[in-house]
Coordinates of C-alpha atoms (C1' of nucleotides) in Angstrom, one line a residue:
Chain H
M805 CA 119.2 110.6 117.8
G806 CA 117.3 108.5 119.8
E807 CA 113.9 109.2 118.3
P808 CA 111.9 106.7 119.9
T809 CA 110.4 105.0 116.7
E810 CA 105.9 104.6 117.6
P811 CA 105.8 101.0 119.1
G812 CA 102.9 99.7 118.2
P813 CA 101.1 96.1 117.4
D814 CA 101.5 96.7 113.6
A815 CA 105.1 97.5 113.9
A816 CA 106.0 93.9 112.8
A817 CA 102.8 93.9 111.0
G818 CA 103.2 91.9 107.8
R819 CA 102.7 88.5 106.6
G820 CA 105.4 86.5 105.4
R821 CA 107.1 83.6 103.2
A822 CA 109.9 82.1 104.2
A823 CA 112.4 80.2 102.0
L824 CA 115.6 77.6 103.0
I825 CA 118.0 77.7 100.6
E826 CA 121.1 75.7 100.0
D827 CA 123.0 74.7 97.0
G828 CA 120.9 78.2 95.5
V829 CA 117.8 75.9 95.5
E830 CA 114.9 77.4 97.6
F831 CA 112.6 75.3 99.6
D832 CA 109.5 76.9 99.8
G833 CA 105.8 76.3 101.1
R834 CA 105.1 74.7 97.9
D835 CA 107.7 71.8 98.7
A836 CA 107.1 71.1 101.2
A837 CA 103.0 70.6 100.5
L838 CA 104.5 68.4 98.0
L839 CA 106.4 66.2 100.8
R840 CA 103.5 66.3 102.6
A841 CA 101.3 65.1 99.8
V842 CA 103.9 62.1 99.2
D843 CA 104.0 61.1 102.2
A844 CA 100.2 60.8 102.9
A845 CA 100.2 59.3 99.4
G846 CA 102.6 57.0 99.4
S847 CA 103.2 57.9 96.1
V848 CA 104.7 60.4 93.9
A849 CA 101.9 60.2 91.0
G850 CA 99.3 60.0 94.0
A851 CA 101.1 63.1 95.9
A852 CA 100.5 65.1 91.9
A853 CA 97.4 63.9 91.7
A854 CA 95.9 65.5 95.0
L855 CA 97.6 68.5 94.2
G856 CA 96.3 69.0 90.9
R857 CA 100.1 69.1 89.7
S858 CA 101.9 67.4 86.5
R859 CA 103.5 64.1 88.0
A860 CA 106.4 64.5 85.8
R861 CA 106.8 68.2 86.8
A862 CA 106.5 67.0 90.6
L863 CA 109.2 64.3 89.9
S864 CA 112.1 66.3 88.5
R865 CA 111.1 68.6 91.0
I866 CA 112.0 66.3 93.9
E867 CA 115.1 65.2 92.4
A868 CA 116.3 69.3 91.8
L869 CA 115.7 69.2 96.0
E870 CA 117.7 65.9 96.7
D871 CA 120.7 67.4 94.3
A872 CA 120.7 70.0 97.0
Y873 CA 119.3 68.4 100.2
G874 CA 120.4 64.7 99.5
T875 CA 117.7 62.1 99.6
L876 CA 114.1 63.2 100.6
V877 CA 111.8 60.6 98.9
E878 CA 112.6 56.9 98.8
R879 CA 111.7 55.9 95.3
R880 CA 110.9 52.0 94.2
R881 CA 109.1 50.9 91.3
G882 CA 107.8 47.4 90.1
G883 CA 106.6 45.1 92.7
E884 CA 103.6 45.4 95.4
G885 CA 101.5 48.2 93.8
G886 CA 103.6 48.8 90.9
G887 CA 106.1 50.4 93.4
G888 CA 105.7 54.3 95.1
S889 CA 107.6 56.2 97.2
R890 CA 107.9 57.0 100.7
L891 CA 109.4 60.3 103.1
A892 CA 113.2 59.7 103.8
A893 CA 113.8 60.0 107.7
S894 CA 116.0 63.3 106.1
G895 CA 112.9 64.5 104.2
R896 CA 110.8 64.5 107.2
N897 CA 113.6 66.4 108.9
L898 CA 113.8 68.6 106.4
L899 CA 110.0 69.4 106.5
D900 CA 110.7 69.8 110.3
R901 CA 112.7 72.5 109.8
Y902 CA 110.7 74.0 107.2
D903 CA 108.0 74.2 109.9
R904 CA 110.6 75.9 112.7
L905 CA 111.2 78.4 110.3
Q906 CA 107.5 79.0 109.4
A907 CA 106.8 79.2 113.2
V908 CA 109.5 81.8 114.0
L909 CA 108.2 84.0 110.9
A910 CA 104.5 83.8 112.3
A911 CA 105.9 84.6 115.6
T912 CA 107.7 88.0 113.9
A913 CA 104.5 88.9 112.5
A914 CA 102.1 88.3 115.2
V915 CA 104.6 89.3 118.3
P916 CA 105.2 92.9 119.0
E917 CA 108.5 95.0 118.4
T918 CA 109.7 97.8 120.2
V919 CA 111.8 99.9 117.7
L920 CA 114.4 102.1 118.7
D921 CA 116.7 104.1 116.8
G922 CA 120.1 105.0 117.9
T923 CA 123.8 105.4 117.0
V924 CA 126.3 102.9 117.7
T925 CA 129.0 103.4 120.5
A926 CA 130.8 100.8 120.4
V927 CA 131.4 97.2 118.8
D928 CA 133.2 94.3 120.6
G929 CA 133.0 91.0 118.3
E930 CA 129.1 90.5 117.8
L931 CA 128.1 92.7 120.1
A932 CA 127.4 96.2 120.2
A933 CA 126.2 99.6 122.6
V934 CA 123.7 101.6 121.3
D935 CA 122.8 105.0 122.4
T936 CA 119.6 105.5 122.9
A937 CA 116.5 107.7 124.2
V938 CA 116.3 105.5 126.7
G939 CA 119.7 104.9 128.0
E940 CA 122.5 102.7 126.1
L941 CA 121.3 99.1 125.6
S942 CA 123.6 95.9 123.9
G943 CA 122.4 93.9 121.2
L944 CA 124.0 91.2 118.5
H945 CA 124.2 92.7 114.8
G946 CA 124.6 90.7 111.9
G947 CA 123.2 87.3 111.8
S948 CA 126.9 85.8 110.9
G949 CA 125.6 83.3 108.5
G950 CA 122.3 85.2 107.3
G951 CA 124.1 86.3 104.0
E952 CA 121.2 87.6 101.1
A953 CA 122.0 85.5 97.7
D954 CA 119.9 88.0 95.9
D955 CA 120.7 91.3 98.0
P956 CA 124.5 92.2 96.7
G957 CA 123.9 95.7 97.7
V958 CA 125.3 97.0 100.8
D959 CA 126.5 94.5 103.2
R960 CA 124.5 95.3 105.9
E961 CA 125.9 92.3 108.5
R962 CA 128.4 94.6 110.4
V963 CA 128.1 98.0 111.8
A964 CA 130.6 100.6 113.0
V965 CA 131.1 103.1 115.6
G966 CA 128.6 106.1 114.9
D967 CA 126.6 103.8 112.5
A968 CA 122.6 104.8 112.6
V969 CA 120.6 101.5 113.4
Q970 CA 117.1 100.3 114.6
V971 CA 117.5 98.2 117.8
R972 CA 114.8 95.8 117.8
I973 CA 113.6 94.2 120.8
G974 CA 110.9 91.5 120.6
A975 CA 108.1 91.3 123.2
D976 CA 108.2 87.7 123.9
A977 CA 111.8 88.5 125.1
V978 CA 111.0 91.1 127.8
T979 CA 110.9 89.5 131.1
V980 CA 108.8 92.3 133.4
N981 CA 110.0 91.9 137.4
D982 CA 108.2 93.7 139.9
A983 CA 109.8 97.0 140.8
A984 CA 110.0 96.4 145.0
S985 CA 111.7 92.6 145.1
A986 CA 114.5 93.8 142.5
V987 CA 116.6 90.9 141.5
D988 CA 120.1 91.0 142.3
P989 CA 121.6 92.1 139.0
D990 CA 124.5 90.0 139.6
A991 CA 122.8 86.6 139.6
T992 CA 121.6 86.6 136.4
S993 CA 122.8 86.6 132.7
A994 CA 119.9 89.0 131.3
R995 CA 121.5 92.4 130.6
N996 CA 119.9 95.3 129.8
R997 CA 117.2 96.5 132.3
L998 CA 115.0 99.6 132.4
D999 CA 112.9 101.1 134.9
G1000 CA 109.2 102.2 133.9
R1001 CA 105.6 102.1 134.3
V1002 CA 103.0 100.2 133.1
S1003 CA 100.9 102.8 130.8
A1004 CA 98.4 100.0 128.8
I1005 CA 97.8 96.3 129.3
D1006 CA 96.3 94.6 126.2
S1007 CA 94.5 91.6 127.4
G1008 CA 94.2 87.9 125.0
E1009 CA 92.7 85.2 125.6
T1010 CA 95.9 83.8 128.0
V1011 CA 98.7 86.0 127.0
S1012 CA 98.7 90.1 127.7
T1013 CA 100.4 93.0 125.8
V1014 CA 101.8 95.0 128.4
R1015 CA 103.3 98.4 127.4
I1016 CA 105.8 100.4 129.6
A1017 CA 106.3 103.8 129.8
V1018 CA 109.9 104.5 130.2
R1019 CA 111.5 107.5 130.5
A1020 CA 113.5 109.1 128.2
G1021 CA 116.6 110.2 129.6
D1022 CA 118.2 112.0 126.8
G1023 CA 116.6 115.4 126.3
G1024 CA 113.2 116.4 126.8
D1025 CA 111.5 113.6 124.6
A1026 CA 108.4 111.8 125.0
D1027 CA 108.5 108.5 127.2
V1028 CA 109.1 105.6 125.3
E1029 CA 106.8 102.5 125.7
V1030 CA 108.3 99.1 125.4
A1031 CA 106.1 96.3 124.6
A1032 CA 106.3 92.8 126.9
L1033 CA 104.1 89.6 126.0
I1034 CA 103.4 88.3 129.2
T1035 CA 100.9 85.2 129.9
A1036 CA 97.7 86.5 131.9
E1037 CA 98.6 84.7 134.6
S1038 CA 101.6 86.6 135.0
V1039 CA 99.8 89.7 134.9
E1040 CA 97.5 88.1 137.5
R1041 CA 100.5 86.6 139.6
L1042 CA 102.4 90.2 139.7
G1043 CA 99.3 91.9 140.0
L1044 CA 100.5 94.8 137.6
A1045 CA 98.1 97.3 136.6
P1046 CA 98.0 100.5 135.1
G1047 CA 100.4 103.0 136.6
D1048 CA 102.9 100.4 138.5
P1049 CA 106.2 100.7 138.8
V1050 CA 108.0 97.7 137.0
S1051 CA 111.7 96.6 136.2
I1052 CA 111.8 95.0 132.5
R1053 CA 114.6 93.0 131.6
W1054 CA 115.9 91.8 128.8
K1055 CA 118.9 89.5 127.1
A1056 CA 121.4 91.0 124.7
T1057 CA 121.2 87.9 122.5
A1058 CA 117.8 88.3 121.7
T1059 CA 117.9 92.0 120.7
R1060 CA 118.9 92.5 117.1
L1061 CA 120.7 95.8 115.9
V1062 CA 119.7 96.8 112.1
A1063 CA 121.6 98.8 110.2
H1064 CA 119.3 101.9 109.5
A1065 CA 117.9 102.9 106.1
E1066 CA 119.3 106.4 104.8
Chain U
M150 CA 107.4 60.6 123.5
G151 CA 109.4 63.2 125.1
E152 CA 112.4 61.9 123.1
P153 CA 114.7 64.8 123.1
T154 CA 115.6 65.9 119.9
E155 CA 119.3 66.5 119.4
P156 CA 120.0 70.1 120.1
G157 CA 123.2 71.5 118.5
P158 CA 124.1 74.2 116.6
D159 CA 123.2 73.0 113.2
A160 CA 119.5 72.3 114.7
A161 CA 118.4 75.8 113.3
A162 CA 121.2 75.6 110.3
G163 CA 120.3 76.5 106.9
R164 CA 120.1 80.0 105.6
G165 CA 116.9 81.3 104.1
R166 CA 115.0 84.2 102.1
A167 CA 112.1 86.1 103.2
A168 CA 109.4 88.4 101.5
L169 CA 106.8 90.5 102.8
I170 CA 103.6 89.7 101.6
E171 CA 100.5 91.9 101.7
D172 CA 97.5 91.7 99.3
G173 CA 99.4 88.5 97.8
V174 CA 102.4 90.8 96.4
E175 CA 105.5 89.4 97.6
F176 CA 108.4 92.4 98.8
D177 CA 111.5 90.5 98.6
G178 CA 115.3 91.1 98.8
R179 CA 114.9 91.9 94.3
D180 CA 112.7 94.6 95.3
A181 CA 114.3 96.1 98.4
A182 CA 117.2 96.4 96.3
L183 CA 115.3 98.3 93.9
L184 CA 114.1 100.6 96.3
R185 CA 117.3 101.0 97.4
A186 CA 119.0 101.7 94.7
V187 CA 116.3 104.3 93.7
D188 CA 117.0 105.9 96.7
A189 CA 120.5 106.0 96.0
A190 CA 120.4 107.6 92.3
G191 CA 117.4 109.6 92.5
S192 CA 115.5 108.0 89.6
V193 CA 113.9 104.9 88.5
A194 CA 116.0 105.3 85.2
G195 CA 119.0 105.4 87.3
A196 CA 118.3 102.5 89.4
A197 CA 117.7 100.4 86.9
A198 CA 120.3 101.0 84.7
A199 CA 122.6 100.8 88.6
L200 CA 121.2 97.1 88.9
G201 CA 121.3 96.4 85.6
R202 CA 117.6 95.7 84.9
S203 CA 115.2 97.1 82.3
R204 CA 114.2 100.4 83.1
A205 CA 110.3 99.9 82.1
R206 CA 109.8 96.5 84.1
A207 CA 111.4 98.4 87.9
L208 CA 108.7 100.8 86.8
S209 CA 105.6 98.7 86.6
R210 CA 107.2 96.5 89.4
I211 CA 107.0 99.6 91.6
E212 CA 103.6 100.4 90.1
A213 CA 103.0 96.8 91.0
L214 CA 104.5 97.2 94.8
E215 CA 102.5 100.0 94.9
D216 CA 99.4 98.8 94.2
A217 CA 99.5 96.4 97.3
Y218 CA 101.7 98.3 99.8
G219 CA 100.7 102.3 99.1
T220 CA 102.8 105.2 97.6
L221 CA 106.2 104.0 97.7
V222 CA 108.0 106.5 95.5
E223 CA 107.4 110.0 94.3
R224 CA 107.8 110.2 91.0
R225 CA 108.1 113.8 88.9
R226 CA 108.5 114.0 85.6
G227 CA 110.0 116.8 83.8
G228 CA 111.4 119.8 85.2
E229 CA 115.3 120.1 86.6
G230 CA 117.3 117.5 85.4
G231 CA 114.3 115.8 83.8
G232 CA 112.6 114.8 86.6
G233 CA 113.2 112.3 88.8
S234 CA 111.8 109.9 91.9
R235 CA 112.5 109.6 95.6
L236 CA 112.4 107.5 98.6
A237 CA 108.4 108.1 100.3
A238 CA 108.3 108.0 103.7
S239 CA 106.4 104.6 103.7
G240 CA 109.1 103.4 101.2
R241 CA 111.9 103.6 103.6
N242 CA 109.5 102.0 106.5
L243 CA 108.6 99.4 103.9
L244 CA 112.8 98.8 103.4
D245 CA 113.1 98.9 107.5
R246 CA 110.1 96.8 107.5
Y247 CA 112.1 94.3 105.6
D248 CA 115.7 94.9 107.1
R249 CA 114.1 93.5 110.4
L250 CA 112.3 90.6 109.1
Q251 CA 115.9 89.6 107.3
A252 CA 117.4 90.3 110.8
V253 CA 115.0 88.3 112.7
L254 CA 115.7 85.2 109.5
A255 CA 119.3 85.4 109.7
A256 CA 119.0 85.3 113.4
T257 CA 116.7 82.1 113.5
A258 CA 119.7 80.7 110.9
A259 CA 122.5 82.0 114.0
V260 CA 121.2 81.1 116.6
P261 CA 120.8 77.7 118.1
E262 CA 118.0 75.8 119.6
T263 CA 116.8 73.2 121.4
V264 CA 114.0 70.8 119.8
L265 CA 112.2 68.6 122.6
D266 CA 109.6 66.5 121.3
G267 CA 106.1 66.2 123.4
T268 CA 102.7 65.7 123.5
V269 CA 100.0 68.4 124.2
T270 CA 98.7 68.2 127.7
A271 CA 96.4 71.0 127.8
V272 CA 95.3 74.3 125.4
D273 CA 94.5 77.2 127.0
G274 CA 93.9 80.5 124.2
E275 CA 97.3 80.7 122.7
L276 CA 99.2 79.1 125.1
A277 CA 99.5 75.2 125.6
A278 CA 101.4 73.2 127.8
V279 CA 103.5 70.2 126.5
D280 CA 104.3 67.2 128.4
T281 CA 107.9 66.7 127.6
A282 CA 111.3 64.4 128.7
V283 CA 112.3 67.1 131.1
G284 CA 108.4 67.6 132.2
E285 CA 105.7 70.1 131.7
L286 CA 106.8 73.4 129.3
S287 CA 104.0 76.0 128.3
G288 CA 104.1 77.6 124.9
L289 CA 102.6 79.7 122.4
H290 CA 101.0 77.7 119.0
G291 CA 100.7 79.2 116.1
G292 CA 101.3 82.4 115.1
S293 CA 97.5 83.6 114.3
G294 CA 98.5 85.5 111.4
G295 CA 101.2 83.1 109.3
G296 CA 98.6 81.7 107.5
E297 CA 100.5 80.3 104.1
A298 CA 99.1 81.4 100.9
D299 CA 100.8 78.6 99.0
D300 CA 100.2 75.8 101.8
P301 CA 96.5 74.9 101.6
G302 CA 97.3 71.4 103.0
V303 CA 96.8 70.5 106.9
D304 CA 96.1 74.2 108.8
R305 CA 99.0 73.8 111.5
E306 CA 97.9 77.1 113.6
R307 CA 95.7 75.4 116.3
V308 CA 97.4 72.4 117.8
A309 CA 94.9 70.1 120.7
V310 CA 95.4 67.8 123.6
G311 CA 97.0 64.5 122.5
D312 CA 98.7 66.0 119.3
A313 CA 102.3 65.3 118.7
V314 CA 104.7 68.6 118.6
Q315 CA 107.8 70.0 118.9
V316 CA 108.7 72.6 121.1
R317 CA 111.0 75.3 120.0
I318 CA 113.2 77.4 122.5
G319 CA 115.6 79.6 121.0
A320 CA 119.1 79.7 122.6
D321 CA 119.1 83.8 123.1
A322 CA 115.2 83.5 124.9
V323 CA 117.2 81.2 127.7
T324 CA 118.5 83.0 130.9
V325 CA 120.6 81.2 133.4
N326 CA 120.6 82.0 136.3
D327 CA 122.9 81.2 139.4
A328 CA 121.4 78.5 141.3
A329 CA 122.3 79.6 144.6
S330 CA 120.6 82.7 144.6
A331 CA 117.3 81.5 143.7
V332 CA 114.8 84.2 142.2
D333 CA 111.4 84.5 143.4
P334 CA 109.4 82.5 141.1
D335 CA 106.5 85.2 142.4
A336 CA 108.3 88.4 140.9
T337 CA 109.2 87.8 137.5
S338 CA 107.1 86.9 134.3
A339 CA 109.3 84.3 133.5
R340 CA 107.2 81.0 133.4
N341 CA 109.8 77.3 132.4
R342 CA 112.7 77.1 134.6
L343 CA 114.7 74.2 135.2
D344 CA 117.2 72.6 137.0
G345 CA 120.3 71.3 135.6
R346 CA 124.4 71.3 135.0
V347 CA 126.5 73.3 132.6
S348 CA 127.7 70.9 130.4
A349 CA 129.5 72.6 128.3
I350 CA 130.9 76.5 127.4
D351 CA 131.5 77.0 123.6
S352 CA 133.2 80.2 123.8
G353 CA 132.7 83.0 120.8
E354 CA 134.3 86.3 120.6
T355 CA 132.2 88.0 123.1
V356 CA 128.8 85.6 122.7
S357 CA 128.9 82.1 124.2
T358 CA 127.0 78.9 124.2
V359 CA 126.3 77.6 127.2
R360 CA 124.8 73.9 127.0
I361 CA 123.0 72.8 130.2
A362 CA 122.4 69.2 130.9
V363 CA 118.6 68.6 132.1
R364 CA 117.7 65.7 133.9
A365 CA 114.8 63.6 132.0
G366 CA 112.4 63.7 134.9
D367 CA 110.3 60.7 132.4
G368 CA 111.8 57.4 133.0
G369 CA 115.6 56.4 132.5
D370 CA 116.4 58.8 129.3
A371 CA 119.9 60.6 128.6
D372 CA 120.0 64.2 129.6
V373 CA 118.4 66.3 127.8
E374 CA 120.7 69.2 126.7
V375 CA 119.4 72.9 126.5
A376 CA 121.9 75.4 125.2
A377 CA 121.6 79.0 126.1
L378 CA 123.2 82.0 124.5
I379 CA 125.3 84.1 126.9
T380 CA 127.1 87.2 126.5
A381 CA 130.5 86.3 127.4
E382 CA 130.6 88.7 130.3
S383 CA 128.0 86.9 132.1
V384 CA 129.7 83.6 131.6
E385 CA 132.5 85.8 133.5
R386 CA 130.0 87.5 136.2
L387 CA 128.4 84.2 136.8
G388 CA 131.2 82.3 136.9
L389 CA 130.0 79.9 134.8
A390 CA 132.0 76.5 134.3
P391 CA 131.2 72.8 133.2
G392 CA 130.1 71.1 136.0
D393 CA 128.2 73.8 138.0
P394 CA 124.8 73.8 139.2
V395 CA 122.6 76.5 137.2
S396 CA 118.7 77.4 137.3
I397 CA 117.5 78.1 133.7
R398 CA 114.3 79.9 132.8
W399 CA 112.6 81.2 129.8
K400 CA 109.8 82.8 129.0
A401 CA 106.1 80.5 127.7
T402 CA 106.2 83.4 125.5
A403 CA 108.9 82.9 123.8
T404 CA 108.4 79.0 123.2
R405 CA 106.9 78.3 119.8
L406 CA 105.0 74.8 119.4
V407 CA 105.3 73.5 116.4
A408 CA 103.2 70.5 114.9
H409 CA 105.4 67.7 114.5
A410 CA 104.8 65.7 111.0
E411 CA 103.7 62.5 112.0
Chain P
dC968 C1' 110.7 127.5 71.4
dG969 C1' 114.3 124.0 71.5
dC970 C1' 116.9 121.0 74.6
dC971 C1' 117.8 117.3 78.0
dG972 C1' 116.5 113.3 81.0
dT973 C1' 113.1 111.5 83.1
dT974 C1' 108.6 109.5 83.6
dG975 C1' 104.4 107.0 81.0
dT976 C1' 102.9 103.6 78.3
dA977 C1' 103.0 100.0 74.6
dT978 C1' 104.8 95.9 72.2
dC979 C1' 108.1 92.3 71.0
dG980 C1' 111.0 88.7 71.6
dA981 C1' 113.9 85.5 74.7
dC982 C1' 113.8 82.7 78.5
dA983 C1' 112.8 80.0 82.4
dT984 C1' 109.1 77.0 84.5
dA985 C1' 104.6 74.6 84.6
dG986 C1' 101.3 71.7 82.4
dA987 C1' 100.5 67.6 78.7
dT988 C1' 101.4 63.5 76.7
dA989 C1' 104.0 59.8 75.6
dC990 C1' 106.3 56.0 76.1
dA991 C1' 110.1 52.6 78.2
dA992 C1' 111.5 50.0 82.9
dC993 C1' 110.5 47.9 87.2
dG994 C1' 109.0 43.9 89.5
dG995 C1' 105.6 41.8 92.8
dT996 C1' 100.6 39.2 92.0
dG997 C1' 97.8 36.4 90.2
Chain Y
dC1289 C1' 103.5 35.0 81.5
dA1290 C1' 100.4 38.7 81.4
dC1291 C1' 98.7 42.8 84.3
dC1292 C1' 99.0 46.6 86.8
dG1293 C1' 100.3 51.0 88.8
dT1294 C1' 104.7 52.9 89.7
dT1295 C1' 109.1 55.1 88.6
dG1296 C1' 112.4 57.2 84.9
dT1297 C1' 112.5 60.0 80.5
dA1298 C1' 111.7 63.1 76.5
dT1299 C1' 109.3 66.0 74.1
dC1300 C1' 105.7 69.9 73.2
dT1301 C1' 102.5 73.5 74.0
dA1302 C1' 101.3 77.0 77.4
dT1303 C1' 102.3 80.5 80.5
dG1304 C1' 104.5 84.2 83.0
dT1305 C1' 108.2 87.3 83.9
dC1306 C1' 111.9 90.2 82.1
dG1307 C1' 115.1 92.5 78.8
dA1308 C1' 115.2 95.5 74.6
dT1309 C1' 112.9 98.8 72.2
dA1310 C1' 110.6 102.6 70.9
dC1311 C1' 107.6 106.5 71.3
dA1312 C1' 104.7 110.4 73.4
dA1313 C1' 104.2 113.3 77.4
dC1314 C1' 106.5 116.6 81.1
dG1315 C1' 108.4 120.6 82.1
dG1316 C1' 112.6 123.3 84.1
dC1317 C1' 116.7 125.7 81.7
dG1318 C1' 119.6 128.0 78.3

DNA sequence: CGCCGTTGTATCGACATAGATACAACGGTG
DNA sequence: CACCGTTGTATCTATGTCGATACAACGGCG
């Protein structure tokens, strides 16, 4: 218990693919490309040609999507140019939704995460407290809406006291504060707080990954490293350098608990 | 430009499905269920039977996965009980990775987000500044790794000055501070900061969604509402009530820019 | 040595999905 | 009224995936 999993750039590595689901119909990148092509070509026929796909199939695919998502494409036959199709407003919204989902997925692949093993000590609604090597942390469990249609196995929505879980802390959610000028803990909504020392700074073009070594309070374990994504400007402004004592802070609502396999 | 998109609980709604991708091979919920069943049954044959799937197919699927992800299942034939299979450590890691991805996806579906339309005013590496109705915000663009295998259309990785984009702010990344005790801006790495007034509080069991109305500086537009996920305890501690002036703050690295579809 | 249940491997058919093709319907335009 | 390119609709075929089935190889155990 409380064994820290090595954080690292590859902890969240792995590209992914995401799809929206409504009424059992998946909207994936292929569908997004189709809608975009319709928008660009002004007709389903032109879109199918541009994508090298069958026109009849493209049309029936759009109809299948519309059965689940509502009107996506306004089609008109006959008339000027023989007719044509335009993206409906709701179709554009769906594309935006997909793009944002894609952006989130790309971010989780690109953003380092810190993963700590721990055991649940208390559950209060959507929130749970977890005992880890660096002390007690609190985070959200279950997406309360992320039910899996194709994962009828164990329900991994809820956790219970005593469960072994992984605590996932996205590096983009961790705020680094100067240890000296401690912020009044009552003036902010950020709840999880740890003190540590900067152990390494990975400088990117404009964004740096700062690794903070936190003393493992439990037993004589090695230090746990927590990653934080910080703009290079902030690194400069805070004058961060390896060895500096800092205080890190992140919101419980940005912390996810995942039921650990085993 | 600067038109605020209505934030709301359904802004990020929509269930999703995610899959890891390596070497063009997708690892999805079905594969995760298979690996979990192998772990539980101790044999591929037993797992296939438990899932009602073909044993031969299950085995060949595992082989296909192992071609891309490395050894996942340690298989042994002959011997006690005729042989059997165990999940390899790397297989367990892959399952954990998938579960975390799934948790992130479920979270994005459950967590409200605020979406603002804007135009890019400056690009500096992975970071970009965007002009919106509530002033200039900075955020990350592109996942630099979220390339889509099935989306060969426009490259939506990079943005350029002048591009219309959507700024996505996850409610779980927004920190609420008491307006009175302003935090020293130089002591923290959080970069985006806005002042506003609490307009509504959606109290959940232990987590509340606080909506903060921010005056649209640009023109006479209506106020923009930004959502923040806060633990109920923090709401209590800060003594938040509708009408209260607050200061909100979130990290540029937790802000995503999405190229807007026209 | 034979039994047993498993891992390997190969083959066949069912099924779903996609492309290919053909043709009717539509409604501005010349 | 004929022309045109599009939307609808139907049908056939190719392809890939999955289940079903069959059989050889393996190795501990009685």
